[in-house]
Structure formats: structure tokens, C-alpha cells
CSV table of C-alpha atoms in Angstrom, one decimal:
chain,number,residue,atom,x,y,z
G,888,MET,CA,165.4,-139.9,37.6
G,889,ASN,CA,163.5,-138.6,40.7
G,890,THR,CA,162.2,-135.0,41.0
G,891,SER,CA,165.0,-133.8,43.3
G,892,THR,CA,167.7,-135.1,40.8
G,893,GLN,CA,165.8,-133.5,37.9
G,894,GLN,CA,165.6,-130.2,39.7
G,895,LEU,CA,169.5,-130.2,40.3
G,896,VAL,CA,170.2,-131.2,36.6
G,897,ASN,CA,167.9,-128.3,35.5
G,898,LYS,CA,169.8,-125.9,37.8
G,899,VAL,CA,173.1,-127.1,36.6
G,900,LEU,CA,172.2,-126.9,32.9
G,901,ASP,CA,170.8,-123.2,33.4
G,902,ALA,CA,173.9,-122.2,35.4
G,903,HIS,CA,176.1,-123.1,32.4
G,904,GLY,CA,174.0,-121.3,29.8
G,905,GLY,CA,170.8,-123.3,29.5
G,906,ILE,CA,169.6,-125.9,27.0
G,907,GLN,CA,168.0,-123.4,24.7
G,908,ASN,CA,171.1,-121.3,24.2
G,909,ALA,CA,173.4,-124.4,24.0
G,910,GLY,CA,171.1,-125.9,21.3
G,911,LYS,CA,171.8,-123.0,18.9
G,912,PHE,CA,175.3,-124.1,18.3
G,913,GLN,CA,176.8,-127.0,16.3
G,914,THR,CA,180.5,-126.6,16.9
G,915,LEU,CA,182.9,-125.4,19.7
G,916,LYS,CA,186.5,-124.2,19.3
G,917,LEU,CA,188.9,-124.0,22.1
G,918,HIS,CA,192.4,-122.3,22.2
G,919,THR,CA,194.2,-124.0,25.0
G,920,ASN,CA,197.5,-124.8,26.7
G,921,ILE,CA,197.6,-128.3,28.2
G,922,GLY,CA,200.5,-129.4,30.5
G,923,GLY,CA,201.1,-131.5,33.5
G,924,ALA,CA,203.2,-134.6,34.4
G,925,VAL,CA,201.4,-137.3,32.5
G,926,TRP,CA,202.6,-136.3,29.0
G,927,ALA,CA,206.3,-136.8,29.7
G,928,VAL,CA,205.5,-140.2,31.4
G,929,LYS,CA,203.7,-141.1,28.2
G,930,GLY,CA,206.7,-140.0,26.1
G,931,HIS,CA,205.2,-136.9,24.6
G,932,GLU,CA,206.2,-133.8,26.7
G,933,ASN,CA,204.6,-130.6,25.6
G,934,ALA,CA,202.5,-132.4,23.0
G,935,LEU,CA,199.5,-130.2,23.8
G,936,ALA,CA,201.2,-126.9,24.4
G,937,ASP,CA,199.3,-124.0,22.6
G,938,VAL,CA,196.8,-126.1,20.6
G,939,GLU,CA,193.4,-125.6,19.0
G,940,PHE,CA,190.5,-128.0,19.5
G,941,THR,CA,187.4,-128.1,17.3
G,942,GLY,CA,184.6,-130.3,18.5
G,943,SER,CA,181.1,-131.1,17.3
G,944,LEU,CA,178.2,-130.4,19.7
G,945,THR,CA,175.9,-133.0,18.1
G,946,GLU,CA,178.2,-136.1,18.1
G,947,GLN,CA,181.6,-137.3,19.3
G,948,LYS,CA,183.8,-135.9,16.6
G,949,ALA,CA,186.7,-133.5,17.1
G,950,SER,CA,190.1,-132.4,15.7
G,951,TRP,CA,193.3,-130.7,16.9
G,952,LYS,CA,195.7,-128.3,15.3
G,953,ASN,CA,199.3,-127.7,16.2
G,954,LEU,CA,199.8,-131.0,18.0
G,955,PHE,CA,203.3,-132.2,19.1
G,956,GLN,CA,204.5,-128.6,18.5
G,957,SER,CA,204.8,-129.5,14.8
G,958,GLY,CA,201.7,-128.2,13.1
G,959,TYR,CA,200.3,-131.7,13.0
G,960,THR,CA,196.4,-132.0,12.8
G,961,SER,CA,194.2,-134.9,13.8
G,962,SER,CA,190.7,-136.4,13.5
G,963,PHE,CA,188.7,-138.1,16.2
G,964,GLU,CA,185.5,-140.1,16.4
G,965,ALA,CA,184.7,-142.9,19.0
G,966,GLY,CA,185.9,-145.6,16.7
G,967,LYS,CA,188.8,-144.1,14.9
G,968,VAL,CA,191.6,-141.6,15.3
G,969,ALA,CA,194.1,-140.3,12.8
G,970,LEU,CA,197.2,-138.0,13.0
G,971,TYR,CA,198.3,-135.9,10.0
G,972,ASP,CA,201.5,-133.9,9.3
G,973,GLU,CA,201.7,-130.2,8.2
G,974,LYS,CA,200.8,-131.2,4.6
G,975,GLY,CA,197.9,-133.3,5.5
G,976,ALA,CA,199.6,-136.7,5.0
G,977,LEU,CA,198.6,-139.6,7.3
G,978,ILE,CA,201.2,-140.3,10.0
G,979,GLU,CA,199.3,-142.8,12.2
G,980,GLU,CA,195.8,-144.1,12.7
G,981,LEU,CA,193.9,-146.3,15.1
G,982,LYS,CA,190.7,-148.1,14.5
G,983,ASN,CA,188.9,-149.2,17.7
G,984,PRO,CA,191.4,-147.1,19.6
G,985,LYS,CA,190.2,-148.0,23.1
G,986,GLU,CA,191.2,-151.6,22.5
G,987,SER,CA,194.8,-150.5,22.0
G,988,PHE,CA,195.0,-149.5,25.7
G,989,LYS,CA,194.3,-153.0,27.1
G,990,GLY,CA,196.8,-153.9,29.9
G,991,HIS,CA,198.0,-150.3,30.2
G,992,THR,CA,199.0,-148.7,33.5
G,993,VAL,CA,199.7,-145.0,34.2
G,994,GLU,CA,203.4,-145.6,33.2
G,995,THR,CA,202.8,-147.4,29.9
G,996,PRO,CA,204.1,-145.2,26.9
G,997,TRP,CA,201.7,-144.2,24.2
G,998,ALA,CA,201.9,-144.0,20.4
G,999,LYS,CA,201.1,-140.6,19.1
G,1000,ALA,CA,197.7,-141.7,17.9
G,1001,GLN,CA,196.9,-143.0,21.3
G,1002,LEU,CA,197.6,-139.6,22.7
G,1003,VAL,CA,195.3,-138.1,20.1
G,1004,TYR,CA,192.5,-140.5,21.2
G,1005,PHE,CA,193.0,-139.8,24.9
G,1006,SER,CA,193.2,-136.1,24.6
G,1007,SER,CA,190.3,-135.9,22.0
G,1008,TYR,CA,187.7,-137.7,24.0
G,1009,ALA,CA,188.7,-136.2,27.3
G,1010,THR,CA,188.6,-132.6,25.9
G,1011,TRP,CA,185.3,-133.3,24.2
G,1012,ASN,CA,183.8,-134.5,27.4
G,1013,TYR,CA,185.2,-131.6,29.5
G,1014,ALA,CA,184.0,-129.1,27.0
G,1015,THR,CA,180.5,-130.4,26.6
G,1016,ALA,CA,179.8,-131.2,30.3
G,1017,PRO,CA,177.2,-130.7,31.8
G,1018,PHE,CA,175.3,-130.7,28.5
G,1019,ASN,CA,176.6,-134.2,27.7
G,1020,PHE,CA,174.3,-135.4,30.6
G,1021,LEU,CA,171.6,-135.2,27.9
G,1022,VAL,CA,173.2,-138.0,25.7
G,1023,PRO,CA,170.6,-140.6,25.3
G,1024,GLY,CA,170.9,-143.6,27.6
G,1025,THR,CA,172.8,-141.6,30.4
G,1026,GLU,CA,171.7,-142.4,33.8
G,1027,ILE,CA,171.9,-139.7,36.5
G,1028,THR,CA,171.5,-140.0,40.3
G,1029,GLN,CA,171.8,-137.3,43.0
G,1030,LEU,CA,174.3,-138.3,45.8
G,1031,GLU,CA,174.6,-136.9,49.2
G,1032,ASP,CA,176.2,-133.4,49.5
G,1033,TRP,CA,180.0,-133.2,49.9
G,1034,ASN,CA,182.0,-130.9,52.2
G,1035,GLU,CA,184.9,-129.7,50.1
G,1036,LYS,CA,187.2,-127.8,52.5
G,1037,GLY,CA,184.2,-126.0,54.0
G,1038,ALA,CA,182.2,-125.6,50.9
G,1039,ILE,CA,179.1,-127.6,50.5
G,1040,LEU,CA,178.9,-129.1,47.0
G,1041,GLN,CA,176.0,-131.0,45.5
G,1042,ARG,CA,176.8,-134.1,43.6
G,1043,LEU,CA,175.5,-136.1,40.6
G,1044,GLU,CA,176.6,-139.6,39.8
G,1045,VAL,CA,176.5,-139.9,35.9
G,1046,ILE,CA,176.7,-143.3,34.2
G,1047,TYR,CA,177.3,-142.9,30.4
G,1048,PRO,CA,175.9,-145.4,27.8
G,1049,ASP,CA,178.0,-148.2,26.3
G,1050,GLY,CA,179.9,-147.0,23.2
G,1051,PHE,CA,180.3,-143.5,24.5
G,1052,ALA,CA,184.0,-142.4,24.4
G,1053,THR,CA,184.9,-141.2,27.9
G,1054,HIS,CA,187.2,-141.9,30.9
G,1055,SER,CA,184.8,-144.3,32.7
G,1056,LYS,CA,181.1,-145.2,32.5
G,1057,ARG,CA,180.6,-144.0,36.0
G,1058,GLN,CA,181.7,-140.4,36.9
G,1059,ILE,CA,180.9,-137.9,39.7
G,1060,PHE,CA,180.3,-134.2,39.3
G,1061,TYR,CA,180.2,-131.6,42.0
G,1062,PHE,CA,178.4,-128.3,41.9
G,1063,ASP,CA,178.5,-125.1,44.1
G,1064,ALA,CA,175.5,-123.2,45.3
G,1065,ASP,CA,175.1,-121.5,41.9
G,1066,GLY,CA,175.1,-124.7,40.1
G,1067,LEU,CA,178.6,-124.3,38.6
G,1068,LEU,CA,180.8,-127.4,38.1
G,1069,LYS,CA,183.7,-127.3,40.5
G,1070,ARG,CA,185.0,-130.8,40.7
G,1071,HIS,CA,184.9,-134.0,38.5
G,1072,ASP,CA,185.9,-137.5,39.6
G,1073,TYR,CA,186.5,-140.3,37.2
G,1074,TRP,CA,188.5,-143.6,36.7
G,1075,PRO,CA,190.2,-143.5,33.3
G,1076,GLU,CA,190.1,-147.0,31.8
G,1077,VAL,CA,192.9,-146.3,29.4
G,1078,LEU,CA,195.1,-145.5,32.4
G,1079,GLY,CA,194.3,-148.9,34.0
G,1080,GLY,CA,191.3,-147.5,36.0
G,1081,SER,CA,193.4,-145.2,38.1
G,1082,SER,CA,191.5,-142.6,40.1
G,1083,ALA,CA,191.4,-138.9,39.1
G,1084,VAL,CA,189.9,-135.7,40.2
G,1085,GLN,CA,189.6,-132.5,38.1
G,1086,ILE,CA,189.3,-129.2,40.0
G,1087,ILE,CA,187.6,-126.5,37.9
G,1088,GLU,CA,188.0,-122.8,38.4
G,1089,ASN,CA,187.9,-119.4,36.7
G,1090,HIS,CA,184.5,-119.9,35.1
G,1091,LYS,CA,183.9,-117.4,32.2
G,1092,ASN,CA,181.1,-116.7,29.8
G,1093,PHE,CA,181.6,-117.4,26.1
G,1094,ASP,CA,178.7,-116.7,23.8
G,1095,GLY,CA,176.3,-117.2,26.7
G,1096,ILE,CA,177.9,-120.6,27.7
G,1097,VAL,CA,179.8,-120.8,31.0
G,1098,THR,CA,182.8,-123.0,31.5
G,1099,GLY,CA,185.8,-123.3,33.8
G,1100,THR,CA,188.9,-122.0,32.2
G,1101,LYS,CA,191.5,-123.3,34.7
G,1102,ARG,CA,191.4,-127.1,35.3
G,1103,ASN,CA,193.9,-129.2,37.2
G,1104,ILE,CA,193.8,-133.0,37.5
G,1105,TYR,CA,195.2,-134.8,40.4
G,1106,ALA,CA,195.3,-138.4,41.7
G,1107,LEU,CA,192.2,-139.2,43.7
G,1108,ASN,CA,192.3,-141.3,46.9
G,1109,ASP,CA,189.2,-143.4,46.7
G,1110,THR,CA,189.5,-144.4,50.4
G,1111,ASP,CA,188.4,-141.0,51.7
G,1112,ASN,CA,187.7,-139.1,48.5
G,1113,SER,CA,190.6,-136.7,49.1
G,1114,TYR,CA,193.3,-135.5,46.8
G,1115,SER,CA,196.8,-134.0,47.0
G,1116,THR,CA,197.7,-131.0,44.9
G,1117,ASP,CA,201.4,-131.7,45.1
G,1118,LEU,CA,201.5,-133.3,41.6
G,1119,VAL,CA,199.5,-131.9,38.6
G,1120,LEU,CA,198.8,-134.8,36.4
G,1121,VAL,CA,197.2,-132.6,33.8
G,1122,SER,CA,196.8,-128.8,33.6
G,1123,ILE,CA,194.3,-127.2,31.2
G,1124,ASP,CA,194.4,-123.5,30.7
G,1125,ILE,CA,191.6,-122.5,28.3
G,1126,LEU,CA,192.6,-119.2,26.5
G,1127,ASN,CA,189.5,-118.7,24.4
G,1128,VAL,CA,186.3,-120.5,23.5
G,1129,SER,CA,183.9,-119.7,20.6
G,1130,PHE,CA,180.7,-121.4,19.3
G,1131,GLU,CA,179.2,-121.7,15.9
């Protein structure tokens, strides 16, 4: 990447706690309440109400507690997900889970294990950005600034490598004057490539790492890069974060 892009990446990483501090930790834990319209459409309303997420900071591995309001737990890695009942017995699993979404649209119902895959990789990505920009093979390019309702935001186009579990290879991140992540655009392949924008607010410091604790996801209009807040597709309220 060129010098200007590298300078912006460095500013952004520093604003969120810095590489040196982030590198001290191996695991993150989130207590969160996730809502929005998409879960009912997929047949699993309130599936992620009051849940706990644990994710590795060195590889794409994660787990949930209290899924589907049933005390269910899960395991996730890029090539496999599994759902377990309160006693630890296997309920569902998916190998090569991304393949199971072929032909899906926003309206296509999900099996429980598909919801586990989507919510696991998405939350892992949200929780590790912008530090996941450092994943080997990731390409980063600075785009022209964007005027977001009067606020000038700097933008980075991030292209993740093949095999990395995420919404879409190409994503765009927007940062304020302090380098904090304020907006995130992507095109979820498991939802048929529909366009989405995440608005990130209420940044807080946890163990020296800064992250937005209020996140709402809306439909993105690719024609003019705008979005309407009338329908919240996904809402994420992060109640606590800890690192180990």
C-alpha cells in the first residue's frame, strides 16, 4: 500500500488501542444483545437476545453461550460450525457452512446451524476490526473522503483473502477525524450479495482496546451510497467486553 494509506491504517490502529496493546491478548469475550428484523425473517426471532460470545484473537474460532434463549452453546471455525444443547449434546453441525447458503436471498429461512455460522463470523469480524486488517493477504486501499451528513470521513477499501470467513471479500470502512470506525459497508454473500451498512456509535475503552458498543445495520443503496434508518436489519448492543 502507498504511504498515505499506510499512515491512515496506522492512525486507525492506534485510535483503537494500538497493535502493541492488542497483541497482548489471545481471546475476547462479549456480552451482547442482538436484535433487528432479520432474525424473524430467517425463522429465529430473539435467537441472539442476551448472549455471550468468545472469540480467538489469533485465528477465526469462536463460540456462543445462551443461543436461541435455550442455554445452547456453539463452536465456529471457517470450515465448520456446531450447535449443542444445555448438556453439551450435538444438535446440528455444518461442514463447509458457506456452501449451504448457495442460492439464498434475504428471505430464505435458515437452519439453526446456519444462523450460528452467520452470527459467529460476523461478530468475530466486527469485534476484531480494524485489527483484522493485518490478516495476511489482506489488500487495503485508501478511497476519497466521504461526506456523511456534514462529517468528513476517511475511507479504506479492504479486500480480504480467499478462505477468510466474512461477509464479502471487498468491504469499505469509514473513520472520523480521530481515526475511530464510524461506518462499515459490505455485501453479504450468504444473503445473496445484498448491500448493507453498519453505523457504529458509543465507543468505549475496554482493557485499552476501543470499540463501538452501539451498532445498527441497515440496507445500503449502492446507487448513491445512502441508507435509510427506517428498518433496522440487525441491532447490536454490546454490554461488556473483556480480553485475556
